[in-house]
Amino acid sequence: MNYLITGGAGFIGSHLADSLLADGHSVSIIDDLSTGSIKNIAHLRTHPRFHYVINSMMNASLLGEMVDAADAVFHLAAAVGVKLIVESPVRTIETNIQCTELLLAIAAKKGKRVLVASTSEVYGKSTDIPFRETGDLVMGPTNRGRWSYACSKAIDEFLAIAYWHEKRLPTVVVRLFNTVGPRQTGQYGMVIPRFVQQALAGEPMTVYGDGTQSRCFTHVSDTVRGLRGLMDHDGATGQVYNIGNNQEISILGLAERVRELTGSRSEIQYIPYAIAYEESFEDMPRRVPCTDKIRAAIGWEPRHDTDEILRAVIESFQGTALAAAR
Ligand code: UDP
């Protein structure tokens, strides 16, 4: 198969490209490197079945050609990371909605299957744990920047589903729960790369709020297996699926575990949300996926627990530090 990955130089997109290429497929990516990095795909640049284009996917004629050449599209390009979203809401809203609108319109003309990556952020402040795909989405007010991310991705979901119902474009929507692994950067706020880098450098570990908020972290290889499984599963068309681990850990517990696994003596520093993000910032106290639906559809289960994820991330940052020192 010939796959197009939008956002293919990003953390998840580049792992997806690796996996597809390893199974003999051809992969084209388009990425504007806004949050992705050429480093993520450097090892693939000379691969005979890999083709990359560094450009905006808002370039409609280019995107049209790339969709034409593909059998199916993984749409991963988006503005991500809570820090980036709070700091650049216009970019977040415009990127997330306009890119998806354009891609779906083009794919509909050409009849190409599209998997749209969404996010567990769409569940917002819901307390109906575990989050099921049919559950209500509970957003905060529009003067709090964070919610623009959830709303923009929810619009993407509505669009993808509407394209299936109205135009018979085969689409699948996937809500990703805190995917983590090597190549993820802490630059846009993601907690695990931040904690690991802080611990390895012996710097204070910045726990926002009181650290009792919890998350479930998913290894990127589990996420990639879920994305591919749903892309290949005809029964997933027009549906929404959670992909996430259900091993829950508090953020303070996470900081302590990173400290133990790195042997670091970093202290834990509590930072109020208003300073970390913005005044009146709202965080989710818990976020746990129900994965019954994806299990029933394709038998998907996460294979890596939080400790394995942390070890993989620690090793990758240690490897980078060693390479830089040479
Ligand atoms: N967080 C933290 N310290 C950091 C970065 C993040 O305590 O340096 C917290 C953040 O407030 C949230 C959790 O870790 O409660 C996960 O944050 P992340 O941005 O990785 O993902 P989110 O689940 O918020 O999308």
GROMACS .gro file of C-alpha atoms and ligand atoms in nm:
model
  351
    1MET     CA    1   0.000   0.000   0.000
    2ASN     CA    2   0.093   0.362  -0.051
    3TYR     CA    3   0.025   0.570   0.258
    4LEU     CA    4   0.029   0.944   0.308
    5ILE     CA    5   0.096   1.068   0.661
    6THR     CA    6   0.024   1.435   0.729
    7GLY     CA    7   0.244   1.548   1.016
    8GLY     CA    8   0.476   1.260   0.932
    9ALA     CA    9   0.785   1.428   1.078
   10GLY     CA   10   0.616   1.450   1.414
   11PHE     CA   11   0.673   1.219   1.703
   12ILE     CA   12   0.385   0.976   1.635
   13GLY     CA   13   0.391   1.019   1.255
   14SER     CA   14   0.756   0.923   1.230
   15HIS     CA   15   0.702   0.606   1.435
   16LEU     CA   16   0.403   0.522   1.215
   17ALA     CA   17   0.620   0.570   0.904
   18ASP     CA   18   0.883   0.333   1.051
   19SER     CA   19   0.622   0.069   1.115
   20LEU     CA   20   0.460   0.091   0.770
   21LEU     CA   21   0.795   0.084   0.591
   22ALA     CA   22   0.909  -0.216   0.797
   23ASP     CA   23   0.608  -0.406   0.662
   24GLY     CA   24   0.692  -0.328   0.299
   25HIS     CA   25   0.455  -0.037   0.238
   26SER     CA   26   0.543   0.293   0.072
   27VAL     CA   27   0.510   0.610   0.276
   28SER     CA   28   0.488   0.975   0.179
   29ILE     CA   29   0.476   1.244   0.440
   30ILE     CA   30   0.397   1.611   0.440
   31ASP     CA   31   0.508   1.823   0.732
   32ASP     CA   32   0.576   2.194   0.778
   33LEU     CA   33   0.813   2.120   1.070
   34SER     CA   34   0.615   2.355   1.294
   35THR     CA   35   0.628   2.105   1.580
   36GLY     CA   36   0.775   1.808   1.393
   37SER     CA   37   1.146   1.778   1.328
   38ILE     CA   38   1.363   1.666   1.042
   39LYS     CA   39   1.561   1.471   1.303
   40ASN     CA   40   1.262   1.238   1.347
   41ILE     CA   41   1.285   1.124   0.986
   42ALA     CA   42   1.659   1.167   0.925
   43HIS     CA   43   1.710   0.789   0.932
   44LEU     CA   44   1.446   0.744   0.657
   45ARG     CA   45   1.558   1.005   0.409
   46THR     CA   46   1.739   0.764   0.182
   47HIS     CA   47   1.485   0.483   0.218
   48PRO     CA   48   1.366   0.380  -0.132
   49ARG     CA   49   0.998   0.362  -0.031
   50PHE     CA   50   0.997   0.687   0.170
   51HIS     CA   51   0.914   1.022   0.021
   52TYR     CA   52   0.897   1.344   0.220
   53VAL     CA   53   0.773   1.691   0.144
   54ILE     CA   54   0.846   1.979   0.377
   55ASN     CA   55   0.563   2.218   0.309
   56SER     CA   56   0.234   2.336   0.449
   57MET     CA   57  -0.055   2.101   0.386
   58MET     CA   58  -0.261   2.415   0.320
   59ASN     CA   59  -0.091   2.414  -0.022
   60ALA     CA   60  -0.400   2.265  -0.187
   61SER     CA   61  -0.251   2.164  -0.523
   62LEU     CA   62   0.042   1.990  -0.357
   63LEU     CA   63  -0.184   1.815  -0.107
   64GLY     CA   64  -0.413   1.711  -0.394
   65GLU     CA   65  -0.123   1.547  -0.577
   66MET     CA   66  -0.009   1.367  -0.265
   67VAL     CA   67  -0.357   1.238  -0.183
   68ASP     CA   68  -0.393   1.127  -0.545
   69ALA     CA   69  -0.076   0.921  -0.522
   70ALA     CA   70  -0.181   0.755  -0.194
   71ASP     CA   71  -0.415   0.464  -0.126
   72ALA     CA   72  -0.507   0.597   0.219
   73VAL     CA   73  -0.421   0.888   0.450
   74PHE     CA   74  -0.328   0.908   0.816
   75HIS     CA   75  -0.405   1.266   0.919
   76LEU     CA   76  -0.180   1.346   1.212
   77ALA     CA   77  -0.089   1.707   1.135
   78ALA     CA   78  -0.216   1.930   1.413
   79ALA     CA   79  -0.112   2.192   1.665
   80VAL     CA   80  -0.048   1.991   1.980
   81GLY     CA   81   0.085   2.042   2.330
   82VAL     CA   82  -0.100   2.231   2.601
   83LYS     CA   83   0.177   2.491   2.634
   84LEU     CA   84   0.171   2.570   2.262
   85ILE     CA   85  -0.206   2.583   2.262
   86VAL     CA   86  -0.230   2.826   2.551
   87GLU     CA   87   0.040   3.048   2.399
   88SER     CA   88  -0.084   3.035   2.037
   89PRO     CA   89  -0.459   2.978   2.026
   90VAL     CA   90  -0.509   3.134   1.679
   91ARG     CA   91  -0.253   2.899   1.529
   92THR     CA   92  -0.410   2.605   1.712
   93ILE     CA   93  -0.764   2.672   1.596
   94GLU     CA   94  -0.671   2.757   1.239
   95THR     CA   95  -0.426   2.472   1.190
   96ASN     CA   96  -0.650   2.209   1.339
   97ILE     CA   97  -0.967   2.305   1.159
   98GLN     CA   98  -0.845   2.434   0.823
   99CYS     CA   99  -0.603   2.146   0.755
  100THR     CA  100  -0.869   1.886   0.828
  101GLU     CA  101  -1.132   2.069   0.619
  102LEU     CA  102  -0.901   2.086   0.320
  103LEU     CA  103  -0.781   1.727   0.348
  104LEU     CA  104  -1.132   1.583   0.379
  105ALA     CA  105  -1.257   1.788   0.084
  106ILE     CA  106  -0.970   1.662  -0.133
  107ALA     CA  107  -0.994   1.302  -0.011
  108ALA     CA  108  -1.370   1.303  -0.080
  109LYS     CA  109  -1.311   1.398  -0.444
  110LYS     CA  110  -1.063   1.115  -0.479
  111GLY     CA  111  -1.240   0.862  -0.257
  112LYS     CA  112  -0.939   0.794  -0.031
  113ARG     CA  113  -0.982   0.650   0.318
  114VAL     CA  114  -0.874   0.893   0.593
  115LEU     CA  115  -0.792   0.820   0.954
  116VAL     CA  116  -0.818   1.140   1.159
  117ALA     CA  117  -0.612   1.154   1.478
  118SER     CA  118  -0.802   1.327   1.755
  119THR     CA  119  -0.728   1.349   2.125
  120SER     CA  120  -0.853   1.250   2.468
  121GLU     CA  121  -0.854   1.626   2.533
  122VAL     CA  122  -1.200   1.630   2.368
  123TYR     CA  123  -1.348   1.468   2.681
  124GLY     CA  124  -1.261   1.796   2.851
  125LYS     CA  125  -1.373   1.819   3.213
  126SER     CA  126  -1.592   1.511   3.202
  127THR     CA  127  -1.581   1.312   3.524
  128ASP     CA  128  -1.753   1.011   3.372
  129ILE     CA  129  -1.451   0.780   3.415
  130PRO     CA  130  -1.353   0.572   3.222
  131PHE     CA  131  -1.418   0.783   2.914
  132ARG     CA  132  -1.629   0.603   2.655
  133GLU     CA  133  -1.655   0.716   2.294
  134THR     CA  134  -2.030   0.774   2.339
  135GLY     CA  135  -1.982   0.990   2.652
  136ASP     CA  136  -2.052   1.363   2.672
  137LEU     CA  137  -1.772   1.609   2.598
  138VAL     CA  138  -1.753   1.872   2.871
  139MET     CA  139  -1.578   2.190   2.767
  140GLY     CA  140  -1.489   2.498   2.967
  141PRO     CA  141  -1.561   2.858   2.865
  142THR     CA  142  -1.420   3.019   2.551
  143ASN     CA  143  -1.210   3.272   2.741
  144ARG     CA  144  -0.985   2.989   2.860
  145GLY     CA  145  -0.744   2.913   2.578
  146ARG     CA  146  -0.698   2.546   2.656
  147TRP     CA  147  -1.050   2.458   2.545
  148SER     CA  148  -0.983   2.583   2.192
  149TYR     CA  149  -0.778   2.269   2.139
  150ALA     CA  150  -1.056   2.036   2.251
  151CYS     CA  151  -1.316   2.228   2.049
  152SER     CA  152  -1.103   2.241   1.734
  153LYS     CA  153  -1.039   1.867   1.749
  154ALA     CA  154  -1.407   1.802   1.819
  155ILE     CA  155  -1.491   1.997   1.502
  156ASP     CA  156  -1.242   1.775   1.315
  157GLU     CA  157  -1.427   1.472   1.447
  158PHE     CA  158  -1.766   1.610   1.347
  159LEU     CA  159  -1.633   1.684   1.000
  160ALA     CA  160  -1.481   1.338   0.955
  161ILE     CA  161  -1.802   1.167   1.062
  162ALA     CA  162  -2.014   1.403   0.850
  163TYR     CA  163  -1.802   1.327   0.543
  164TRP     CA  164  -1.877   0.958   0.592
  165HIS     CA  165  -2.249   1.007   0.643
  166GLU     CA  166  -2.307   1.271   0.379
  167LYS     CA  167  -2.043   1.198   0.115
  168ARG     CA  168  -1.958   0.833   0.184
  169LEU     CA  169  -1.591   0.918   0.232
  170PRO     CA  170  -1.456   0.634   0.451
  171THR     CA  171  -1.315   0.801   0.764
  172VAL     CA  172  -1.209   0.677   1.108
  173VAL     CA  173  -1.158   0.896   1.415
  174VAL     CA  174  -0.911   0.800   1.684
  175ARG     CA  175  -0.875   0.967   2.025
  176LEU     CA  176  -0.521   0.932   2.154
  177PHE     CA  177  -0.454   0.933   2.527
  178ASN     CA  178  -0.114   1.080   2.625
  179THR     CA  179   0.108   0.896   2.377
  180VAL     CA  180   0.470   0.889   2.487
  181GLY     CA  181   0.802   0.742   2.374
  182PRO     CA  182   1.137   0.821   2.218
  183ARG     CA  183   1.146   1.133   1.993
  184GLN     CA  184   0.875   1.317   2.187
  185THR     CA  185   0.994   1.662   2.282
  186GLY     CA  186   0.914   1.843   2.606
  187GLN     CA  187   0.922   2.174   2.420
  188TYR     CA  188   0.544   2.198   2.389
  189GLY     CA  189   0.471   2.099   2.747
  190MET     CA  190   0.450   1.718   2.744
  191VAL     CA  191   0.521   1.599   3.093
  192ILE     CA  192   0.729   1.281   3.052
  193PRO     CA  193   1.007   1.420   2.831
  194ARG     CA  194   1.015   1.725   3.059
  195PHE     CA  195   1.047   1.524   3.379
  196VAL     CA  196   1.308   1.289   3.230
  197GLN     CA  197   1.524   1.575   3.103
  198GLN     CA  198   1.493   1.758   3.435
  199ALA     CA  199   1.582   1.446   3.632
  200LEU     CA  200   1.881   1.362   3.412
  201ALA     CA  201   2.010   1.718   3.441
  202GLY     CA  202   1.960   1.722   3.819
  203GLU     CA  203   1.724   2.018   3.780
  204PRO     CA  204   1.403   2.067   3.982
  205MET     CA  205   1.111   1.862   3.852
  206THR     CA  206   0.824   2.096   3.779
  207VAL     CA  207   0.499   1.950   3.908
  208TYR     CA  208   0.210   2.176   3.811
  209GLY     CA  209  -0.070   2.223   4.062
  210ASP     CA  210  -0.057   1.983   4.356
  211GLY     CA  211   0.039   1.678   4.146
  212THR     CA  212  -0.274   1.480   4.237
  213GLN     CA  213  -0.406   1.505   3.880
  214SER     CA  214  -0.358   1.176   3.697
  215ARG     CA  215  -0.304   1.052   3.344
  216CYS     CA  216  -0.267   0.721   3.159
  217PHE     CA  217   0.039   0.706   2.935
  218THR     CA  218   0.048   0.500   2.616
  219HIS     CA  219   0.364   0.375   2.448
  220VAL     CA  220   0.390   0.508   2.093
  221SER     CA  221   0.432   0.154   1.952
  222ASP     CA  222   0.095   0.059   2.104
  223THR     CA  223  -0.059   0.372   1.954
  224VAL     CA  224   0.088   0.294   1.612
  225ARG     CA  225  -0.045  -0.064   1.625
  226GLY     CA  226  -0.391   0.072   1.707
  227LEU     CA  227  -0.381   0.330   1.425
  228ARG     CA  228  -0.280   0.068   1.171
  229GLY     CA  229  -0.532  -0.185   1.294
  230LEU     CA  230  -0.817   0.063   1.262
  231MET     CA  231  -0.700   0.184   0.922
  232ASP     CA  232  -0.716  -0.177   0.799
  233HIS     CA  233  -1.050  -0.256   0.960
  234ASP     CA  234  -1.347  -0.178   0.733
  235GLY     CA  235  -1.584  -0.202   1.030
  236ALA     CA  236  -1.415   0.105   1.182
  237THR     CA  237  -1.545   0.334   0.909
  238GLY     CA  238  -1.749   0.626   1.042
  239GLN     CA  239  -1.657   0.531   1.400
  240VAL     CA  240  -1.465   0.691   1.688
  241TYR     CA  241  -1.216   0.491   1.898
  242ASN     CA  242  -1.011   0.556   2.209
  243ILE     CA  243  -0.651   0.437   2.202
  244GLY     CA  244  -0.494   0.447   2.545
  245ASN     CA  245  -0.342   0.257   2.829
  246ASN     CA  246  -0.559   0.234   3.140
  247GLN     CA  247  -0.277   0.227   3.395
  248GLU     CA  248  -0.339   0.549   3.585
  249ILE     CA  249  -0.065   0.744   3.764
  250SER     CA  250  -0.070   1.079   3.946
  251ILE     CA  251   0.169   1.343   3.816
  252LEU     CA  252   0.347   1.357   4.153
  253GLY     CA  253   0.375   0.975   4.144
  254LEU     CA  254   0.515   1.005   3.794
  255ALA     CA  255   0.779   1.259   3.904
  256GLU     CA  256   0.883   1.029   4.188
  257ARG     CA  257   0.903   0.727   3.958
  258VAL     CA  258   1.116   0.916   3.704
  259ARG     CA  259   1.345   1.022   3.988
  260GLU     CA  260   1.380   0.662   4.106
  261LEU     CA  261   1.441   0.516   3.761
  262THR     CA  262   1.702   0.778   3.672
  263GLY     CA  263   1.865   0.768   4.017
  264SER     CA  264   1.831   1.146   4.019
  265ARG     CA  265   1.841   1.369   4.327
  266SER     CA  266   1.629   1.640   4.166
  267GLU     CA  267   1.390   1.808   4.402
  268ILE     CA  268   1.021   1.837   4.326
  269GLN     CA  269   0.908   2.191   4.268
  270TYR     CA  270   0.537   2.270   4.277
  271ILE     CA  271   0.435   2.537   4.027
  272PRO     CA  272   0.086   2.689   4.031
  273TYR     CA  273  -0.107   2.645   3.706
  274ALA     CA  274  -0.143   3.023   3.673
  275ILE     CA  275   0.235   3.051   3.643
  276ALA     CA  276   0.289   2.735   3.436
  277TYR     CA  277   0.018   2.821   3.183
  278GLU     CA  278  -0.211   3.119   3.233
  279GLU     CA  279  -0.441   3.276   3.490
  280SER     CA  280  -0.757   3.067   3.540
  281PHE     CA  281  -0.606   2.764   3.362
  282GLU     CA  282  -0.817   2.452   3.410
  283ASP     CA  283  -0.662   2.104   3.424
  284MET     CA  284  -0.838   1.769   3.414
  285PRO     CA  285  -0.812   1.585   3.744
  286ARG     CA  286  -0.830   1.241   3.580
  287ARG     CA  287  -0.826   1.100   3.229
  288VAL     CA  288  -0.876   0.727   3.183
  289PRO     CA  289  -0.985   0.558   2.859
  290CYS     CA  290  -1.234   0.280   2.818
  291THR     CA  291  -1.083   0.060   2.546
  292ASP     CA  292  -1.363  -0.194   2.510
  293LYS     CA  293  -1.454  -0.064   2.166
  294ILE     CA  294  -1.112  -0.101   2.003
  295ARG     CA  295  -1.059  -0.434   2.176
  296ALA     CA  296  -1.387  -0.563   2.033
  297ALA     CA  297  -1.306  -0.426   1.686
  298ILE     CA  298  -0.947  -0.539   1.634
  299GLY     CA  299  -0.840  -0.712   1.958
  300TRP     CA  300  -0.613  -0.420   2.053
  301GLU     CA  301  -0.456  -0.417   2.400
  302PRO     CA  302  -0.168  -0.203   2.525
  303ARG     CA  303   0.152  -0.406   2.561
  304HIS     CA  304   0.374  -0.160   2.749
  305ASP     CA  305   0.323  -0.034   3.104
  306THR     CA  306   0.429   0.302   3.246
  307ASP     CA  307   0.765   0.178   3.372
  308GLU     CA  308   0.857   0.040   3.030
  309ILE     CA  309   0.761   0.372   2.872
  310LEU     CA  310   0.971   0.564   3.123
  311ARG     CA  311   1.271   0.336   3.070
  312ALA     CA  312   1.248   0.379   2.692
  313VAL     CA  313   1.230   0.758   2.721
  314ILE     CA  314   1.514   0.771   2.975
  315GLU     CA  315   1.733   0.554   2.753
  316SER     CA  316   1.663   0.768   2.449
  317PHE     CA  317   1.754   1.092   2.629
  318GLN     CA  318   2.067   0.929   2.773
  319GLY     CA  319   2.159   0.816   2.419
  320THR     CA  320   2.111   1.169   2.284
  321ALA     CA  321   2.326   1.314   2.562
  322LEU     CA  322   2.600   1.060   2.494
  323ALA     CA  323   2.592   1.132   2.121
  324ALA     CA  324   2.614   1.507   2.188
  325ALA     CA  325   2.912   1.459   2.421
  326ARG     CA  326   3.108   1.262   2.157
  327UDP     N1  327   0.264   1.875   3.391
  327UDP     C1  328   0.346   1.898   3.501
  327UDP     N2  329   0.471   1.947   3.478
  327UDP     C2  330   0.522   1.972   3.354
  327UDP     C3  331   0.437   1.947   3.241
  327UDP     C4  332   0.309   1.898   3.264
  327UDP     O1  333   0.306   1.876   3.616
  327UDP     O2  334   0.636   2.015   3.345
  327UDP     C5  335   0.129   1.820   3.414
  327UDP     C6  336   0.016   1.891   3.342
  327UDP     O3  337  -0.029   2.001   3.416
  327UDP     C7  338  -0.088   1.779   3.333
  327UDP     C8  339  -0.004   1.653   3.316
  327UDP     O4  340   0.128   1.687   3.364
  327UDP     O5  341  -0.162   1.770   3.449
  327UDP     C9  342   0.007   1.605   3.172
  327UDP     O6  343   0.048   1.714   3.094
  327UDP     P1  344   0.079   1.703   2.938
  327UDP     O7  345   0.096   1.844   2.889
  327UDP     O8  346   0.188   1.606   2.914
  327UDP     O9  347  -0.053   1.639   2.876
  327UDP     P2  348  -0.210   1.674   2.895
  327UDP    O10  349  -0.264   1.551   2.958
  327UDP    O11  350  -0.225   1.792   2.983
  327UDP    O12  351  -0.256   1.695   2.757
   0.00000   0.00000   0.00000
